[in-house]
């Protein structure tokens, strides 16, 4: 296991990118990385955490540059996380439910793993995930297509224009996994959603709608661009969707 000495990290990040890795191998540790004191740096250099086990962000983290997390297990963030560059989830299961600490990133990329950020619920029909911000909304693209969601309030998605190298928000679901749950906007709006995938088909907030239901939702402003089968809310709907 690794407990990070933030003073050492800050000094290194002032001049270069830093990667911290653990390898469980035949050792006795669990391959866990824990940030146990506040960590902040203002340079544009990036920090990568590669854990053979879990990652714990137990104290506030403020990155001037990029932050990449790659875990074989769970990722827990108990305090605020602010990323001035690109936040990338390269692996692991990020989970935040209940009272949500602040999260903000200039660019937000979910390359692998799962990302749950909800103010309540468990994603079931009886207790849908309660989505409170655009990061939790984007996390829906990493979860099973049968997951249920409700919006806790209006969502500001204007920042998505800078995500994924200008491609913006990554649509939820696809042809292999069409959305089959229920998404209830509860009368709220998603404002400023940006998707720019001119070379792709089935482009919208939801890429492909299967047997699922989307209701009580408004999209306010924003821009959705794609190749074929493009819609603000749904790119394509399968028979019965």
PDB file of C-alpha atoms in Angstrom:
ATOM      1  CA  UNK A   1       0.000   0.000   0.000  1.00  0.00           C
ATOM      2  CA  UNK A   2       1.097   3.590  -0.567  1.00  0.00           C
ATOM      3  CA  UNK A   3       0.374   6.641   1.604  1.00  0.00           C
ATOM      4  CA  UNK A   4       1.310   9.664  -0.489  1.00  0.00           C
ATOM      5  CA  UNK A   5       3.522  12.364   1.024  1.00  0.00           C
ATOM      6  CA  UNK A   6       1.913  15.415  -0.484  1.00  0.00           C
ATOM      7  CA  UNK A   7       4.863  17.722   0.145  1.00  0.00           C
ATOM      8  CA  UNK A   8       7.051  15.445  -1.981  1.00  0.00           C
ATOM      9  CA  UNK A   9       4.401  15.291  -4.703  1.00  0.00           C
ATOM     10  CA  UNK A  10       3.898  19.062  -4.765  1.00  0.00           C
ATOM     11  CA  UNK A  11       7.615  19.635  -5.198  1.00  0.00           C
ATOM     12  CA  UNK A  12       7.819  17.138  -8.036  1.00  0.00           C
ATOM     13  CA  UNK A  13       4.680  18.408  -9.789  1.00  0.00           C
ATOM     14  CA  UNK A  14       6.099  21.904  -9.880  1.00  0.00           C
ATOM     15  CA  UNK A  15       8.539  20.782 -12.569  1.00  0.00           C
ATOM     16  CA  UNK A  16       7.323  17.530 -14.153  1.00  0.00           C
ATOM     17  CA  UNK A  17       4.491  15.049 -14.633  1.00  0.00           C
ATOM     18  CA  UNK A  18       4.335  12.415 -11.892  1.00  0.00           C
ATOM     19  CA  UNK A  19       3.131   8.797 -11.929  1.00  0.00           C
ATOM     20  CA  UNK A  20       2.599   6.855  -8.704  1.00  0.00           C
ATOM     21  CA  UNK A  21       2.126   3.092  -9.076  1.00  0.00           C
ATOM     22  CA  UNK A  22       1.669   0.141  -6.778  1.00  0.00           C
ATOM     23  CA  UNK A  23       2.073  -3.512  -7.651  1.00  0.00           C
ATOM     24  CA  UNK A  24       0.706  -6.119  -5.299  1.00  0.00           C
ATOM     25  CA  UNK A  25       2.470  -9.062  -6.877  1.00  0.00           C
ATOM     26  CA  UNK A  26       3.664 -11.497  -4.224  1.00  0.00           C
ATOM     27  CA  UNK A  27       3.769  -8.789  -1.554  1.00  0.00           C
ATOM     28  CA  UNK A  28       1.579  -8.552   1.502  1.00  0.00           C
ATOM     29  CA  UNK A  29       0.016  -5.165   0.746  1.00  0.00           C
ATOM     30  CA  UNK A  30      -3.255  -4.588  -1.045  1.00  0.00           C
ATOM     31  CA  UNK A  31      -1.864  -2.326  -3.752  1.00  0.00           C
ATOM     32  CA  UNK A  32      -3.872   0.638  -2.449  1.00  0.00           C
ATOM     33  CA  UNK A  33      -3.009   4.311  -2.945  1.00  0.00           C
ATOM     34  CA  UNK A  34      -4.311   6.747  -0.305  1.00  0.00           C
ATOM     35  CA  UNK A  35      -4.159  10.546  -0.335  1.00  0.00           C
ATOM     36  CA  UNK A  36      -4.387  11.271   3.383  1.00  0.00           C
ATOM     37  CA  UNK A  37      -3.548  14.992   3.484  1.00  0.00           C
ATOM     38  CA  UNK A  38      -4.625  17.900   1.241  1.00  0.00           C
ATOM     39  CA  UNK A  39      -2.864  17.984  -2.124  1.00  0.00           C
ATOM     40  CA  UNK A  40      -2.749  21.050  -4.368  1.00  0.00           C
ATOM     41  CA  UNK A  41      -0.481  22.257  -7.126  1.00  0.00           C
ATOM     42  CA  UNK A  42      -0.757  25.144  -9.574  1.00  0.00           C
ATOM     43  CA  UNK A  43       1.530  24.029 -12.392  1.00  0.00           C
ATOM     44  CA  UNK A  44       0.042  22.427 -15.514  1.00  0.00           C
ATOM     45  CA  UNK A  45       1.884  19.150 -14.885  1.00  0.00           C
ATOM     46  CA  UNK A  46      -0.211  16.045 -14.423  1.00  0.00           C
ATOM     47  CA  UNK A  47      -0.529  13.328 -11.789  1.00  0.00           C
ATOM     48  CA  UNK A  48      -1.309   9.691 -12.608  1.00  0.00           C
ATOM     49  CA  UNK A  49      -2.247   7.205  -9.900  1.00  0.00           C
ATOM     50  CA  UNK A  50      -1.998   3.525 -10.912  1.00  0.00           C
ATOM     51  CA  UNK A  51      -3.185   1.196  -8.150  1.00  0.00           C
ATOM     52  CA  UNK A  52      -3.133  -2.588  -8.135  1.00  0.00           C
ATOM     53  CA  UNK A  53      -5.946  -2.290  -5.585  1.00  0.00           C
ATOM     54  CA  UNK A  54      -8.096   0.685  -4.576  1.00  0.00           C
ATOM     55  CA  UNK A  55      -7.567   4.460  -4.618  1.00  0.00           C
ATOM     56  CA  UNK A  56      -8.688   6.640  -1.708  1.00  0.00           C
ATOM     57  CA  UNK A  57      -8.822  10.414  -2.116  1.00  0.00           C
ATOM     58  CA  UNK A  58      -9.363  11.129   1.537  1.00  0.00           C
ATOM     59  CA  UNK A  59      -8.543  14.836   1.518  1.00  0.00           C
ATOM     60  CA  UNK A  60      -9.123  17.769  -0.874  1.00  0.00           C
ATOM     61  CA  UNK A  61      -7.221  17.557  -4.162  1.00  0.00           C
ATOM     62  CA  UNK A  62      -6.719  20.548  -6.450  1.00  0.00           C
ATOM     63  CA  UNK A  63      -4.801  19.913  -9.664  1.00  0.00           C
ATOM     64  CA  UNK A  64      -3.415  22.651 -11.855  1.00  0.00           C
ATOM     65  CA  UNK A  65      -2.918  20.110 -14.627  1.00  0.00           C
ATOM     66  CA  UNK A  66      -4.281  16.680 -15.433  1.00  0.00           C
ATOM     67  CA  UNK A  67      -5.379  13.927 -13.060  1.00  0.00           C
ATOM     68  CA  UNK A  68      -5.542  10.302 -14.239  1.00  0.00           C
ATOM     69  CA  UNK A  69      -6.844   7.522 -12.019  1.00  0.00           C
ATOM     70  CA  UNK A  70      -6.385   3.838 -12.820  1.00  0.00           C
ATOM     71  CA  UNK A  71      -7.354   1.278 -10.190  1.00  0.00           C
ATOM     72  CA  UNK A  72      -8.004  -2.439 -10.210  1.00  0.00           C
ATOM     73  CA  UNK A  73     -10.606  -1.906  -7.476  1.00  0.00           C
ATOM     74  CA  UNK A  74     -12.773   0.875  -6.089  1.00  0.00           C
ATOM     75  CA  UNK A  75     -12.061   4.605  -6.117  1.00  0.00           C
ATOM     76  CA  UNK A  76     -13.377   6.693  -3.221  1.00  0.00           C
ATOM     77  CA  UNK A  77     -13.304  10.489  -3.104  1.00  0.00           C
ATOM     78  CA  UNK A  78     -14.323  11.766   0.315  1.00  0.00           C
ATOM     79  CA  UNK A  79     -13.428  15.428  -0.250  1.00  0.00           C
ATOM     80  CA  UNK A  80     -13.527  17.940  -3.075  1.00  0.00           C
ATOM     81  CA  UNK A  81     -11.653  17.268  -6.307  1.00  0.00           C
ATOM     82  CA  UNK A  82     -10.820  20.117  -8.695  1.00  0.00           C
ATOM     83  CA  UNK A  83      -8.905  19.530 -11.924  1.00  0.00           C
ATOM     84  CA  UNK A  84      -7.653  22.450 -13.997  1.00  0.00           C
ATOM     85  CA  UNK A  85      -6.759  20.172 -16.915  1.00  0.00           C
ATOM     86  CA  UNK A  86      -8.169  16.791 -17.905  1.00  0.00           C
ATOM     87  CA  UNK A  87      -9.648  14.287 -15.491  1.00  0.00           C
ATOM     88  CA  UNK A  88      -9.371  10.770 -16.890  1.00  0.00           C
ATOM     89  CA  UNK A  89     -10.785   7.620 -15.370  1.00  0.00           C
ATOM     90  CA  UNK A  90      -8.587   4.944 -16.949  1.00  0.00           C
ATOM     91  CA  UNK A  91      -9.850   2.088 -14.781  1.00  0.00           C
ATOM     92  CA  UNK A  92     -11.624   1.326 -11.526  1.00  0.00           C
ATOM     93  CA  UNK A  93     -15.034   1.872 -10.007  1.00  0.00           C
ATOM     94  CA  UNK A  94     -15.601   5.455  -8.863  1.00  0.00           C
ATOM     95  CA  UNK A  95     -18.507   5.634  -6.442  1.00  0.00           C
ATOM     96  CA  UNK A  96     -20.022   8.652  -4.668  1.00  0.00           C
ATOM     97  CA  UNK A  97     -23.573   8.539  -3.329  1.00  0.00           C
ATOM     98  CA  UNK A  98     -25.272  10.697  -0.739  1.00  0.00           C
ATOM     99  CA  UNK A  99     -23.845  14.093   0.236  1.00  0.00           C
ATOM    100  CA  UNK A 100     -21.567  14.957  -2.681  1.00  0.00           C
ATOM    101  CA  UNK A 101     -18.299  16.861  -2.231  1.00  0.00           C
ATOM    102  CA  UNK A 102     -17.405  19.354  -4.947  1.00  0.00           C
ATOM    103  CA  UNK A 103     -16.104  17.936  -8.203  1.00  0.00           C
ATOM    104  CA  UNK A 104     -14.949  20.058 -11.145  1.00  0.00           C
ATOM    105  CA  UNK A 105     -12.803  19.398 -14.212  1.00  0.00           C
ATOM    106  CA  UNK A 106     -11.994  21.435 -17.312  1.00  0.00           C
ATOM    107  CA  UNK A 107     -12.049  18.269 -19.431  1.00  0.00           C
ATOM    108  CA  UNK A 108     -13.710  15.039 -18.288  1.00  0.00           C
ATOM    109  CA  UNK A 109     -12.989  11.652 -19.853  1.00  0.00           C
ATOM    110  CA  UNK A 110     -14.259   8.240 -18.807  1.00  0.00           C
ATOM    111  CA  UNK A 111     -11.984   5.905 -20.750  1.00  0.00           C
ATOM    112  CA  UNK A 112     -12.670   2.740 -18.729  1.00  0.00           C
ATOM    113  CA  UNK A 113     -14.237   1.553 -15.497  1.00  0.00           C
ATOM    114  CA  UNK A 114     -17.476   2.843 -13.994  1.00  0.00           C
ATOM    115  CA  UNK A 115     -18.356   6.261 -12.601  1.00  0.00           C
ATOM    116  CA  UNK A 116     -21.220   6.766 -10.137  1.00  0.00           C
ATOM    117  CA  UNK A 117     -21.892  10.207  -8.680  1.00  0.00           C
ATOM    118  CA  UNK A 118     -25.414  10.554  -7.315  1.00  0.00           C
ATOM    119  CA  UNK A 119     -27.048  12.238  -4.362  1.00  0.00           C
ATOM    120  CA  UNK A 120     -29.120   9.137  -3.665  1.00  0.00           C
ATOM    121  CA  UNK A 121     -30.463   5.847  -4.949  1.00  0.00           C
ATOM    122  CA  UNK A 122     -28.867   2.659  -6.174  1.00  0.00           C
ATOM    123  CA  UNK A 123     -29.895   2.660  -9.832  1.00  0.00           C
ATOM    124  CA  UNK A 124     -32.805   0.251  -9.391  1.00  0.00           C
ATOM    125  CA  UNK A 125     -36.408   0.768 -10.445  1.00  0.00           C
ATOM    126  CA  UNK A 126     -37.395   1.342  -6.813  1.00  0.00           C
ATOM    127  CA  UNK A 127     -34.468   3.678  -6.052  1.00  0.00           C
ATOM    128  CA  UNK A 128     -33.138   5.362  -9.213  1.00  0.00           C
ATOM    129  CA  UNK A 129     -29.792   7.126  -9.035  1.00  0.00           C
ATOM    130  CA  UNK A 130     -30.490  10.788  -8.252  1.00  0.00           C
ATOM    131  CA  UNK A 131     -28.245  12.775 -10.584  1.00  0.00           C
ATOM    132  CA  UNK A 132     -27.195  16.194  -9.356  1.00  0.00           C
ATOM    133  CA  UNK A 133     -24.563  17.372 -11.855  1.00  0.00           C
ATOM    134  CA  UNK A 134     -23.190  16.808 -15.347  1.00  0.00           C
ATOM    135  CA  UNK A 135     -20.428  14.502 -14.115  1.00  0.00           C
ATOM    136  CA  UNK A 136     -22.921  12.050 -12.680  1.00  0.00           C
ATOM    137  CA  UNK A 137     -24.923  12.355 -15.888  1.00  0.00           C
ATOM    138  CA  UNK A 138     -21.882  11.431 -17.969  1.00  0.00           C
ATOM    139  CA  UNK A 139     -21.214   8.530 -15.634  1.00  0.00           C
ATOM    140  CA  UNK A 140     -24.448   6.950 -16.866  1.00  0.00           C
ATOM    141  CA  UNK A 141     -22.576   6.060 -20.057  1.00  0.00           C
ATOM    142  CA  UNK A 142     -20.393   3.661 -18.030  1.00  0.00           C
ATOM    143  CA  UNK A 143     -23.200   1.800 -16.243  1.00  0.00           C
ATOM    144  CA  UNK A 144     -25.507  -1.067 -17.291  1.00  0.00           C
ATOM    145  CA  UNK A 145     -28.122  -0.058 -19.845  1.00  0.00           C
ATOM    146  CA  UNK A 146     -30.955  -1.094 -17.517  1.00  0.00           C
ATOM    147  CA  UNK A 147     -30.015   1.442 -14.816  1.00  0.00           C
ATOM    148  CA  UNK A 148     -32.740   3.870 -13.665  1.00  0.00           C
ATOM    149  CA  UNK A 149     -32.103   7.605 -13.092  1.00  0.00           C
ATOM    150  CA  UNK A 150     -33.891  10.720 -11.881  1.00  0.00           C
ATOM    151  CA  UNK A 151     -32.668  14.310 -11.996  1.00  0.00           C
ATOM    152  CA  UNK A 152     -32.332  16.059  -8.647  1.00  0.00           C
ATOM    153  CA  UNK A 153     -32.500  19.484 -10.294  1.00  0.00           C
ATOM    154  CA  UNK A 154     -31.467  21.419 -13.382  1.00  0.00           C
ATOM    155  CA  UNK A 155     -28.062  20.438 -14.748  1.00  0.00           C
ATOM    156  CA  UNK A 156     -25.549  22.891 -16.217  1.00  0.00           C
ATOM    157  CA  UNK A 157     -23.788  21.056 -19.036  1.00  0.00           C
ATOM    158  CA  UNK A 158     -22.142  24.062 -20.713  1.00  0.00           C
ATOM    159  CA  UNK A 159     -18.679  22.807 -19.817  1.00  0.00           C
ATOM    160  CA  UNK A 160     -19.119  19.701 -21.964  1.00  0.00           C
ATOM    161  CA  UNK A 161     -18.002  21.651 -25.051  1.00  0.00           C
ATOM    162  CA  UNK A 162     -14.411  21.279 -23.831  1.00  0.00           C
ATOM    163  CA  UNK A 163     -14.615  17.546 -23.121  1.00  0.00           C
ATOM    164  CA  UNK A 164     -13.059  14.676 -25.055  1.00  0.00           C
ATOM    165  CA  UNK A 165     -10.860  16.771 -27.336  1.00  0.00           C
ATOM    166  CA  UNK A 166     -13.829  18.833 -28.521  1.00  0.00           C
ATOM    167  CA  UNK A 167     -16.202  15.895 -29.039  1.00  0.00           C
ATOM    168  CA  UNK A 168     -18.101  16.901 -25.938  1.00  0.00           C
ATOM    169  CA  UNK A 169     -20.426  14.654 -23.988  1.00  0.00           C
ATOM    170  CA  UNK A 170     -20.211  10.921 -24.729  1.00  0.00           C
ATOM    171  CA  UNK A 171     -23.729   9.626 -25.514  1.00  0.00           C
ATOM    172  CA  UNK A 172     -25.334   7.121 -23.153  1.00  0.00           C
ATOM    173  CA  UNK A 173     -25.759   3.618 -24.540  1.00  0.00           C
ATOM    174  CA  UNK A 174     -25.005   2.261 -28.025  1.00  0.00           C
ATOM    175  CA  UNK A 175     -26.304  -0.196 -30.586  1.00  0.00           C
ATOM    176  CA  UNK A 176     -24.996  -3.166 -28.639  1.00  0.00           C
ATOM    177  CA  UNK A 177     -26.364  -1.862 -25.354  1.00  0.00           C
ATOM    178  CA  UNK A 178     -29.440   0.315 -26.052  1.00  0.00           C
ATOM    179  CA  UNK A 179     -30.894   2.101 -23.068  1.00  0.00           C
ATOM    180  CA  UNK A 180     -33.463  -0.088 -21.309  1.00  0.00           C
ATOM    181  CA  UNK A 181     -34.070   1.674 -18.005  1.00  0.00           C
ATOM    182  CA  UNK A 182     -36.140   4.738 -17.106  1.00  0.00           C
ATOM    183  CA  UNK A 183     -34.702   8.249 -17.088  1.00  0.00           C
ATOM    184  CA  UNK A 184     -37.010  10.725 -15.338  1.00  0.00           C
ATOM    185  CA  UNK A 185     -36.084  14.373 -15.688  1.00  0.00           C
ATOM    186  CA  UNK A 186     -38.645  15.293 -13.000  1.00  0.00           C
ATOM    187  CA  UNK A 187     -39.488  18.445 -14.935  1.00  0.00           C
ATOM    188  CA  UNK A 188     -35.874  19.678 -14.882  1.00  0.00           C
ATOM    189  CA  UNK A 189     -33.631  20.838 -17.732  1.00  0.00           C
ATOM    190  CA  UNK A 190     -30.164  19.974 -18.975  1.00  0.00           C
ATOM    191  CA  UNK A 191     -28.710  23.246 -20.255  1.00  0.00           C
ATOM    192  CA  UNK A 192     -25.889  23.743 -22.737  1.00  0.00           C
ATOM    193  CA  UNK A 193     -25.207  20.102 -23.604  1.00  0.00           C
ATOM    194  CA  UNK A 194     -22.536  19.909 -26.313  1.00  0.00           C
ATOM    195  CA  UNK A 195     -21.904  16.861 -28.512  1.00  0.00           C
ATOM    196  CA  UNK A 196     -19.685  17.230 -31.588  1.00  0.00           C
ATOM    197  CA  UNK A 197     -19.246  13.862 -33.301  1.00  0.00           C
ATOM    198  CA  UNK A 198     -19.662  14.655 -36.988  1.00  0.00           C
ATOM    199  CA  UNK A 199     -18.244  11.290 -38.097  1.00  0.00           C
ATOM    200  CA  UNK A 200     -20.465   9.176 -35.857  1.00  0.00           C
ATOM    201  CA  UNK A 201     -23.980   7.814 -36.082  1.00  0.00           C
ATOM    202  CA  UNK A 202     -26.636   7.475 -33.386  1.00  0.00           C
ATOM    203  CA  UNK A 203     -25.733  10.717 -31.652  1.00  0.00           C
ATOM    204  CA  UNK A 204     -27.710  12.350 -28.857  1.00  0.00           C
ATOM    205  CA  UNK A 205     -27.883  12.468 -25.086  1.00  0.00           C
ATOM    206  CA  UNK A 206     -28.831   8.805 -25.510  1.00  0.00           C
ATOM    207  CA  UNK A 207     -27.199   7.107 -28.475  1.00  0.00           C
ATOM    208  CA  UNK A 208     -29.772   4.326 -28.891  1.00  0.00           C
ATOM    209  CA  UNK A 209     -33.043   3.876 -27.013  1.00  0.00           C
ATOM    210  CA  UNK A 210     -34.220   0.297 -26.645  1.00  0.00           C
ATOM    211  CA  UNK A 211     -37.056  -0.689 -24.333  1.00  0.00           C
ATOM    212  CA  UNK A 212     -36.317   2.199 -21.976  1.00  0.00           C
ATOM    213  CA  UNK A 213     -38.289   5.334 -21.177  1.00  0.00           C
ATOM    214  CA  UNK A 214     -37.149   8.963 -21.103  1.00  0.00           C
ATOM    215  CA  UNK A 215     -39.683  11.398 -19.665  1.00  0.00           C
ATOM    216  CA  UNK A 216     -40.244  14.809 -18.057  1.00  0.00           C
ATOM    217  CA  UNK A 217     -36.973  16.169 -19.477  1.00  0.00           C
ATOM    218  CA  UNK A 218     -36.074  19.406 -21.259  1.00  0.00           C
ATOM    219  CA  UNK A 219     -32.856  20.133 -23.140  1.00  0.00           C
ATOM    220  CA  UNK A 220     -32.152  23.871 -23.080  1.00  0.00           C
ATOM    221  CA  UNK A 221     -29.761  25.259 -25.675  1.00  0.00           C
ATOM    222  CA  UNK A 222     -26.514  23.481 -26.446  1.00  0.00           C
ATOM    223  CA  UNK A 223     -25.448  21.812 -29.684  1.00  0.00           C
ATOM    224  CA  UNK A 224     -25.674  18.201 -30.870  1.00  0.00           C
ATOM    225  CA  UNK A 225     -23.886  17.303 -34.106  1.00  0.00           C
ATOM    226  CA  UNK A 226     -23.319  13.901 -35.675  1.00  0.00           C
ATOM    227  CA  UNK A 227     -23.329  11.980 -38.922  1.00  0.00           C
ATOM    228  CA  UNK A 228     -26.545   9.943 -39.276  1.00  0.00           C
ATOM    229  CA  UNK A 229     -29.341   9.362 -36.759  1.00  0.00           C
ATOM    230  CA  UNK A 230     -28.903  12.530 -34.738  1.00  0.00           C
ATOM    231  CA  UNK A 231     -31.299  13.893 -32.135  1.00  0.00           C
ATOM    232  CA  UNK A 232     -30.985  16.126 -29.104  1.00  0.00           C
ATOM    233  CA  UNK A 233     -32.355  13.541 -26.691  1.00  0.00           C
ATOM    234  CA  UNK A 234     -32.125  10.276 -28.673  1.00  0.00           C
ATOM    235  CA  UNK A 235     -30.043   9.504 -31.742  1.00  0.00           C
ATOM    236  CA  UNK A 236     -31.911   6.336 -32.727  1.00  0.00           C
ATOM    237  CA  UNK A 237     -34.813   4.372 -31.268  1.00  0.00           C
ATOM    238  CA  UNK A 238     -35.208   0.661 -31.754  1.00  0.00           C
ATOM    239  CA  UNK A 239     -38.602  -0.882 -32.404  1.00  0.00           C
ATOM    240  CA  UNK A 240     -40.570  -0.592 -29.191  1.00  0.00           C
ATOM    241  CA  UNK A 241     -38.304   2.132 -27.821  1.00  0.00           C
TER     242      UNK A 241
END
